[in-house]
Amino acid sequence: MSLAKTFETAKNLGVLTEGWLKHVKGILKENPADIGIKLQLDSAASIVAPAALVATVVSQSGLTVGHDPIRVLLIGSDPLIRFDNSKWASLAGEMLGSPGAIDILLTVDEDAASEFSQLASALDLEPCGVITHEEASSESGPQVDLAIWVHPAGESSDPGEQQNTTTAIGLASQRGVPVYTASFNEVDLHAQNYLIHEQAWQMVPLGGAIERGSKAINKFGISTADLGVEGGWGAILGKLEVSLPTLSEVEISLVRTAMRLVCAEGALHTSWTLGQRINGVAFNRIIPVGLLGNMAIDPQTGHILQQDEDSRELRLIGHLWQAALERMPISKRDLLPWACRLKLAFLSELPKEDERRKEAVATLEEGFRAGVFDAGVALARCYEGSKADGSSAKAVQWHREVGDRHPLSAYSLAYQALEEEDYAAAEIHLRASSAFGYPVAMTDLGKLLCSTDREGEGLQLLGEAADLKDPEANYELGEVSAKAGELQNALNYLRQAWTYGHAEAAGLAAQVAQYMLDHGIGKRSLIKREVKEISTYQKKLDRRQVSNAH
């Protein structure tokens, strides 16, 4: 069977797989065989994809097909390249119009049979050859014309993945073999580049850019959750090239810690990608930017949002300090370590599974030892939320380890001091946290000062925090304004609090608005609309509380 024409003209993996199935069914009609499975498009795509990947990379490599067989080494632990001794990848030769022109090599000798193994035997497909990692990297090792590193996983603590990295870079650096890469998405490619950066190599997207229609996009990849070009199996193609190390060890450790944690969590969130503008939130009153996992940020306010797994609503979980918000990058490459820092700093729980939880703790401890303060904050916050014996003491211990070097730890230490009635220490820690521009600390410092003879400074801090959209600060100023009889100002402040989930602010705003209606204060139509919107929010909050209770 010849797949060359179909491979050349197919727009995606589905079309290519459909063409391959027609060829296969024709062969089986002439040569009946028990293949033990019903051939269907969706399942068959997974065995066509590896061959399509190899054929795509070879066709872009400049190697001449049709003379001596091209020996392609597939590096990685991905099961699709290892099933049935990688017989399916050998179809690449037929896709390039030259059956038998591609010899597939693996570094693993295993018998991993797929549900299509009987079909592979019926089609008499050629199994892969096997060479060791040591042979692959050695200058005197067996011939390798080209290598494809499928889904590098530099964040993994698995020794096998570390060996894959060593082999891929060894092939390129010691033997001069062209090593291509296949990543899940653009963010994955950038993450892996941070993780191999110190070895002076980088994965450069084919064609130099990642955009629709570019060489970097593998049109025969398996898309994830309808993300298409944004992600999936073998989605982004690149090539290992020499680079000049410029990043610090702390930056690299930051990315490694966060990405290893994402790996330990064992979940792939696909509602959005890193850097994606998320439309349709609050009637587009805000347009958050996607971060790692199910986190997002409103870049206008610094509000950290998280998508609820059940309701799919975005909920406010934190407020980013100005020192970090002002440095928010635009490019995905630069946004990645910035988002990694937020992923760690606002972490609130560890994986529930025992092994993954232990792995996460070890990862965070290692990150902190490497100078990533956010990893220490993550441990402290997770222990704070844990009900296990001794967790509270561990939380305090980690906050003290980080100290005033991080706004969230400084803030927690302030409350520890307040519990001990050490108001001088509490003020010191709150000022340290406020120095980062952390609105929550500015609010609480303002409230603390307002309870003393320094009310002027306190109100100034509350005003600055309110300008930064801190709900509690706006609630406090709304209350102050209401007591002073400045009712319209009170409503304005309170709206900036209850629209971000402040229930007490909604209650007070409802009272103020009703008082204004009862006494004919303000423009009646606007006040009535305010009352209606407050009521709608309160009903939404009630539904959410009922949902959380169950």
XYZ file of C-alpha atoms in Angstrom:
550
model
C 0.000 0.000 0.000
C 1.185 3.556 -0.748
C 0.242 6.365 1.554
C 2.398 8.996 -0.124
C -0.391 10.840 -1.940
C -2.676 10.828 1.096
C 0.175 12.015 3.340
C 1.004 14.816 0.930
C -2.557 16.117 0.579
C -4.171 15.353 3.959
C -4.971 18.424 6.053
C -4.925 16.635 9.393
C -4.492 13.304 11.139
C -8.150 12.344 10.701
C -7.967 12.583 6.914
C -4.650 10.710 6.849
C -6.009 7.961 9.106
C -9.132 7.629 6.970
C -6.975 7.140 3.873
C -4.806 4.591 5.668
C -7.870 2.616 6.815
C -9.064 2.325 3.205
C -5.675 0.905 2.203
C -5.689 -1.542 5.120
C -9.216 -2.736 4.482
C -8.280 -3.327 0.835
C -5.327 -5.464 1.878
C -7.376 -7.454 4.375
C -10.040 -8.050 1.725
C -7.443 -9.662 -0.535
C -5.624 -11.374 2.338
C -8.122 -12.092 5.137
C -6.662 -12.274 8.635
C -7.950 -12.326 12.203
C -6.862 -8.959 13.600
C -8.909 -9.180 16.816
C -10.316 -5.655 16.598
C -12.785 -3.552 14.671
C -11.023 -0.805 12.752
C -12.363 2.631 13.683
C -11.123 6.106 12.866
C -10.710 7.445 16.410
C -8.713 4.541 17.787
C -6.665 4.014 14.628
C -5.410 7.602 14.694
C -3.136 6.749 17.626
C -1.166 4.222 15.570
C -0.940 6.414 12.469
C 0.308 9.473 14.402
C 3.837 8.138 15.190
C 4.521 7.315 11.543
C 3.151 10.682 10.450
C 5.440 12.390 12.977
C 8.504 10.567 11.662
C 7.550 11.221 8.030
C 6.935 14.919 8.730
C 10.279 15.396 10.474
C 12.237 13.437 7.843
C 10.615 15.416 5.037
C 11.671 18.674 6.745
C 15.172 17.473 7.622
C 16.599 17.612 4.108
C 17.683 13.964 4.197
C 17.320 12.116 0.897
C 14.730 9.348 0.987
C 15.032 6.341 -1.284
C 18.698 5.360 -1.200
C 20.098 3.787 1.961
C 17.528 3.417 4.761
C 17.366 6.407 7.086
C 17.936 5.276 10.667
C 15.645 7.261 12.983
C 16.018 6.972 16.742
C 12.877 7.727 18.771
C 13.721 8.969 22.275
C 11.137 9.163 25.037
C 8.773 7.227 27.265
C 5.590 8.039 25.351
C 3.656 4.778 24.844
C 2.544 5.547 21.280
C 6.113 5.328 19.986
C 6.811 2.107 21.930
C 3.698 -0.005 21.310
C 4.257 -3.189 19.241
C 8.035 -2.626 19.041
C 7.349 0.646 17.211
C 6.202 -1.246 14.105
C 3.700 1.509 13.377
C 6.375 4.176 13.090
C 7.935 2.184 10.252
C 4.938 3.200 8.099
C 6.757 6.516 7.666
C 8.603 5.091 4.673
C 5.344 4.343 2.878
C 4.043 7.823 3.692
C 7.151 9.222 2.024
C 6.594 7.038 -1.042
C 9.458 4.682 -0.313
C 8.433 1.572 1.670
C 11.269 0.267 3.817
C 13.206 3.533 3.566
C 12.928 4.278 7.286
C 14.512 2.094 9.964
C 13.143 2.850 13.432
C 15.361 2.547 16.516
C 14.414 2.671 20.201
C 16.475 2.695 23.386
C 14.026 0.323 25.071
C 13.593 -3.377 24.309
C 10.127 -4.282 25.557
C 7.070 -6.221 24.516
C 4.332 -3.610 24.869
C 1.483 -4.973 22.798
C -1.356 -2.684 21.735
C -4.855 -3.674 20.712
C -3.595 -3.441 17.125
C -0.701 -5.880 17.542
C -2.384 -8.636 15.477
C -2.980 -6.144 12.677
C 0.700 -5.156 12.737
C 1.635 -8.825 12.306
C -0.929 -9.320 9.527
C 0.551 -6.338 7.659
C 4.061 -7.747 8.224
C 5.338 -4.449 9.610
C 9.012 -4.210 10.505
C 9.832 -4.041 14.251
C 12.301 -1.467 15.487
C 15.949 -2.018 16.184
C 17.258 -1.415 19.713
C 20.355 0.442 20.855
C 21.286 1.375 24.419
C 21.484 4.927 25.703
C 25.238 4.524 25.999
C 25.538 3.347 22.386
C 23.374 6.213 21.176
C 25.590 8.844 22.799
C 28.913 7.201 21.970
C 30.843 8.444 18.921
C 31.579 4.801 18.083
C 27.945 3.740 18.488
C 25.640 2.382 15.767
C 24.679 4.725 12.941
C 21.867 7.159 13.708
C 20.901 9.567 10.937
C 18.245 11.485 12.804
C 16.632 11.453 16.262
C 13.226 12.606 17.456
C 12.837 13.396 21.146
C 9.132 12.830 21.765
C 7.655 14.827 24.649
C 10.749 15.753 26.663
C 10.001 15.770 30.394
C 12.867 17.579 32.059
C 10.623 18.403 35.010
C 10.203 14.720 35.882
C 12.177 13.155 38.719
C 12.043 9.793 36.933
C 15.584 8.533 36.152
C 14.395 7.289 32.756
C 13.388 10.798 31.696
C 16.722 12.154 32.902
C 18.459 9.498 30.808
C 16.400 10.537 27.776
C 17.625 14.105 28.218
C 21.242 12.967 28.473
C 20.904 10.832 25.342
C 19.197 13.488 23.237
C 21.746 16.170 24.087
C 24.622 13.677 23.815
C 23.559 12.742 20.277
C 23.532 16.379 19.252
C 26.673 17.509 21.086
C 28.956 14.483 20.759
C 27.875 12.931 17.480
C 26.412 15.866 15.589
C 23.179 13.962 14.914
C 20.233 16.261 14.120
C 17.850 15.912 17.063
C 14.261 17.071 16.569
C 11.682 17.484 19.302
C 7.910 17.070 19.621
C 6.229 18.982 22.443
C 2.645 19.051 23.714
C 2.251 22.793 23.176
C 4.140 26.082 23.088
C 4.305 26.374 26.875
C 5.703 22.843 27.121
C 8.438 23.766 24.647
C 9.362 26.893 26.624
C 9.346 24.937 29.898
C 11.684 22.298 28.513
C 13.993 25.021 27.225
C 14.318 26.443 30.729
C 15.105 22.961 32.033
C 17.904 22.241 29.524
C 19.157 25.825 29.459
C 22.148 25.215 31.728
C 23.387 22.555 29.271
C 23.660 25.249 26.569
C 21.021 23.776 24.277
C 17.543 24.882 23.289
C 14.589 23.579 21.286
C 14.024 25.986 18.417
C 10.606 25.778 16.700
C 10.920 24.652 13.098
C 10.659 27.669 10.850
C 11.425 29.894 13.837
C 7.823 30.708 14.800
C 4.871 28.961 16.389
C 1.798 30.022 14.432
C -0.864 28.408 12.287
C 0.562 27.126 9.039
C 4.193 27.274 10.177
C 6.567 24.314 10.008
C 6.521 24.116 13.803
C 2.884 22.989 13.805
C 2.484 19.250 13.352
C -0.768 18.996 11.438
C -0.767 15.258 12.131
C -0.650 15.639 15.918
C -3.470 14.446 18.168
C -5.256 17.528 19.480
C -6.311 17.744 23.116
C -9.852 18.834 24.057
C -10.399 20.683 20.782
C -7.394 22.916 21.394
C -6.054 22.135 17.921
C -2.858 24.056 17.342
C -2.738 25.003 21.031
C -1.841 21.524 22.198
C -1.861 17.773 21.938
C 0.270 14.755 21.130
C 3.302 15.796 19.085
C 1.787 19.238 18.504
C 4.880 21.466 18.301
C 7.996 20.511 16.333
C 11.444 21.863 17.093
C 15.122 21.101 16.754
C 17.937 21.083 19.301
C 20.379 23.909 18.693
C 23.274 25.345 20.690
C 22.400 28.294 22.935
C 24.248 30.661 25.251
C 23.299 30.196 28.941
C 21.987 33.461 30.387
C 19.519 32.390 33.085
C 20.279 32.139 36.801
C 20.080 28.867 38.692
C 17.167 30.263 40.715
C 15.131 30.973 37.552
C 15.725 27.442 36.304
C 14.892 25.941 39.717
C 11.700 28.018 39.822
C 10.420 26.542 36.563
C 11.563 23.041 37.489
C 9.815 23.221 40.868
C 6.514 24.516 39.507
C 6.382 22.192 36.505
C 7.355 19.187 38.621
C 4.534 20.128 40.981
C 2.082 20.290 38.071
C 3.314 16.821 37.095
C 2.818 15.537 40.670
C -0.735 16.913 40.713
C -1.437 14.550 37.833
C -4.018 16.780 36.160
C -4.099 18.546 32.814
C -6.267 21.640 32.781
C -7.353 22.565 29.261
C -9.911 25.371 29.620
C -7.230 27.842 28.533
C -3.535 28.079 27.803
C -0.839 30.229 29.369
C -1.190 33.824 28.206
C -4.612 33.323 26.626
C -7.108 36.161 27.063
C -10.247 34.673 28.624
C -13.371 36.299 27.244
C -16.887 36.116 28.643
C -15.979 36.765 32.290
C -18.315 39.178 34.126
C -19.782 40.273 30.777
C -16.237 41.146 29.662
C -15.998 43.719 32.448
C -12.673 42.025 33.103
C -10.575 39.978 30.680
C -8.310 37.662 32.683
C -5.141 36.104 31.302
C -4.650 32.360 31.675
C -1.880 31.141 33.959
C -0.803 27.579 34.799
C -3.428 24.963 35.608
C -6.811 26.435 36.463
C -5.409 29.819 37.527
C -5.835 33.175 35.813
C -5.136 36.826 36.592
C -6.899 40.097 35.936
C -3.889 42.138 34.735
C -5.696 45.409 35.478
C -6.143 44.715 39.192
C -3.817 41.836 40.042
C -6.699 39.699 41.254
C -5.754 36.010 41.150
C -8.635 33.838 39.963
C -9.199 30.108 40.014
C -11.771 28.073 38.121
C -14.077 26.023 40.318
C -14.016 22.388 39.197
C -17.785 21.942 39.538
C -19.428 25.252 38.660
C -16.641 26.295 36.224
C -16.887 29.801 37.704
C -13.810 31.933 38.192
C -13.406 32.783 41.863
C -11.115 35.295 43.536
C -8.414 33.474 45.553
C -5.779 36.139 46.075
C -4.333 39.516 45.177
C -0.946 39.917 43.538
C 1.439 42.504 44.967
C 2.337 45.484 42.760
C 6.070 44.699 42.625
C 5.212 41.519 40.690
C 2.212 42.833 38.720
C 4.234 45.698 37.289
C 6.720 43.185 35.865
C 4.107 40.973 34.173
C 5.660 39.908 30.837
C 3.878 39.633 27.493
C 5.684 36.834 25.639
C 4.807 33.281 26.659
C 8.461 32.431 27.138
C 8.923 35.196 29.723
C 5.428 34.747 31.152
C 6.172 31.127 32.066
C 8.559 31.692 35.032
C 6.376 34.595 36.187
C 3.342 32.276 36.179
C 5.390 29.551 37.892
C 6.037 31.948 40.770
C 2.298 32.584 41.135
C 1.505 28.885 40.863
C 3.697 28.267 43.904
C 2.853 31.369 45.938
C -0.907 30.806 45.763
C -0.866 27.046 46.167
C -3.302 26.018 48.886
C -3.283 22.226 48.975
C -1.054 19.267 48.192
C -2.104 16.212 46.161
C -4.275 13.874 48.241
C -2.627 10.671 47.016
C 0.131 9.727 49.467
C 2.941 9.151 46.949
C 2.186 12.299 44.979
C 1.911 14.347 48.168
C 5.339 13.142 49.322
C 6.766 13.920 45.893
C 5.248 17.408 45.984
C 6.667 18.140 49.450
C 10.133 16.920 48.412
C 9.945 19.038 45.250
C 8.997 22.180 47.166
C 11.685 21.617 49.796
C 14.282 21.144 47.071
C 13.084 24.306 45.332
C 13.361 26.341 48.520
C 16.907 25.085 49.119
C 17.721 26.279 45.592
C 16.596 29.797 46.474
C 12.956 29.728 45.358
C 11.206 31.526 48.243
C 7.791 30.887 46.682
C 8.323 27.157 47.245
C 8.631 27.790 50.998
C 5.474 29.913 50.898
C 3.678 27.085 49.072
C 4.620 24.611 51.794
C 3.507 27.007 54.524
C 0.141 27.724 52.879
C -0.529 24.027 52.253
C 0.246 23.164 55.881
C -2.031 26.026 56.968
C -4.898 24.388 55.122
C -4.151 20.899 56.403
C -5.950 19.311 59.363
C -3.159 16.824 60.056
C -1.451 16.873 63.436
C 1.483 19.242 63.557
C 0.557 21.051 60.345
C 0.043 24.440 62.019
C 3.514 24.309 63.568
C 5.036 23.362 60.212
C 3.230 26.276 58.546
C 4.687 28.751 61.045
C 8.114 27.161 60.679
C 8.093 27.610 56.901
C 6.801 31.179 57.066
C 9.660 31.959 59.461
C 12.136 30.286 57.098
C 11.027 32.633 54.320
C 10.500 35.617 56.611
C 10.030 39.147 55.271
C 11.655 38.190 51.957
C 8.187 37.372 50.593
C 4.985 39.425 51.063
C 2.783 36.424 51.853
C 5.090 35.087 54.559
C 5.573 38.545 56.031
C 1.782 38.892 56.137
C 1.322 35.539 57.891
C 4.041 36.359 60.402
C 2.190 39.588 61.170
C -0.885 37.611 62.142
C 1.184 35.231 64.195
C 2.483 38.261 66.068
C -1.055 39.616 66.535
C -2.133 36.307 68.070
C 0.740 36.697 70.502
C -0.335 40.356 71.110
C 3.044 41.570 69.863
C 1.708 44.622 68.017
C 5.119 46.114 67.347
C 6.259 42.951 65.542
C 2.937 42.757 63.685
C 3.397 46.293 62.369
C 6.963 45.527 61.267
C 5.822 42.471 59.278
C 2.810 44.284 57.799
C 5.051 47.132 56.678
C 7.465 44.628 55.119
C 4.585 43.010 53.224
C 3.122 46.386 52.248
C 6.509 47.445 50.847
C 5.965 44.893 48.063
C 2.684 46.640 47.256
C 0.593 43.784 48.674
C -2.902 45.346 48.954
C -4.156 42.924 51.631
C -1.293 43.863 53.958
C -1.776 47.567 53.192
C -5.441 47.226 54.180
C -4.730 45.445 57.438
C -1.928 47.830 58.320
C -4.331 50.684 57.630
C -6.964 49.119 59.898
C -4.354 48.587 62.625
C -3.211 52.201 62.452
C -6.805 53.469 62.441
C -7.254 51.783 65.815
C -4.434 53.946 67.214
C -3.694 57.667 67.147
C -2.338 57.330 63.591
C -5.718 57.292 61.839
C -4.540 59.667 59.108
C -1.828 57.311 57.924
C -4.232 54.413 58.280
C -6.874 56.001 56.061
C -4.194 56.888 53.506
C -3.118 53.233 53.361
C -6.744 52.120 53.023
C -7.186 54.573 50.152
C -4.077 53.242 48.380
C -5.247 49.645 48.847
C -8.742 50.559 47.607
C -7.195 52.104 44.474
C -5.493 48.731 43.949
C -8.976 47.102 44.077
C -8.653 45.354 47.430
C -12.233 44.383 48.392
C -11.669 44.680 52.158
C -10.189 48.179 51.831
C -13.166 49.297 49.780
C -15.512 47.765 52.355
C -13.758 49.607 55.189
C -13.902 52.929 53.343
C -17.519 52.249 52.410
C -18.311 51.790 56.086
C -16.414 54.961 57.020
C -18.273 56.927 54.316
C -21.657 55.551 55.398
C -21.049 56.582 59.012
C -20.044 60.048 57.802
C -23.282 60.356 55.831
C -21.488 60.249 52.452
C -23.905 57.651 51.123
C -23.130 57.810 47.401
C -19.420 57.511 48.121
C -20.246 54.596 50.394
C -22.107 52.811 47.573
C -19.211 53.416 45.195
C -16.690 51.915 47.614
C -18.953 48.998 48.532
C -19.568 48.115 44.875
C -15.823 47.675 44.465
C -16.004 45.155 47.300
C -19.165 43.111 46.703
C -18.557 42.681 42.977
C -15.448 40.744 44.004
C -17.286 38.457 46.408
C -17.360 40.456 49.662
C -20.629 39.309 51.262
C -20.616 41.829 54.139
C -20.145 44.643 51.640
C -23.205 43.452 49.715
C -25.254 43.431 52.905
C -24.177 46.924 53.914
C -24.643 48.253 50.371
C -28.199 46.905 50.349
C -28.936 48.734 53.622
C -27.396 51.993 52.389
C -29.251 51.861 49.069
C -32.572 51.094 50.730
C -32.053 53.976 53.162
C -31.394 56.296 50.208
C -34.595 55.128 48.508
C -36.630 55.525 51.668
C -35.375 59.082 52.215
C -35.248 60.224 48.585
C -31.479 60.603 48.500
C -29.705 60.415 45.135
C -31.089 59.612 41.691
C -33.861 57.114 42.306
C -33.498 55.133 39.049
C -29.789 54.564 39.636
C -30.315 53.565 43.276
C -33.067 51.107 42.290
C -30.748 49.537 39.731
C -28.078 49.261 42.411
C -30.505 47.479 44.734
C -31.470 45.061 41.963
C -27.854 44.223 41.114
C -26.969 43.731 44.789
C -29.940 41.400 45.214
C -28.925 39.380 42.153
C -25.418 38.986 43.544
C -26.698 37.941 46.993
C -28.872 35.227 45.438
C -25.855 34.000 43.474
C -23.816 33.944 46.673
C -26.557 31.956 48.454
C -26.573 29.355 45.651
C -22.802 29.095 45.856
C -22.909 28.553 49.622
C -25.531 25.810 49.222
C -23.403 24.187 46.518
C -20.279 24.328 48.706
C -22.181 22.816 51.631
C -22.912 19.738 49.546
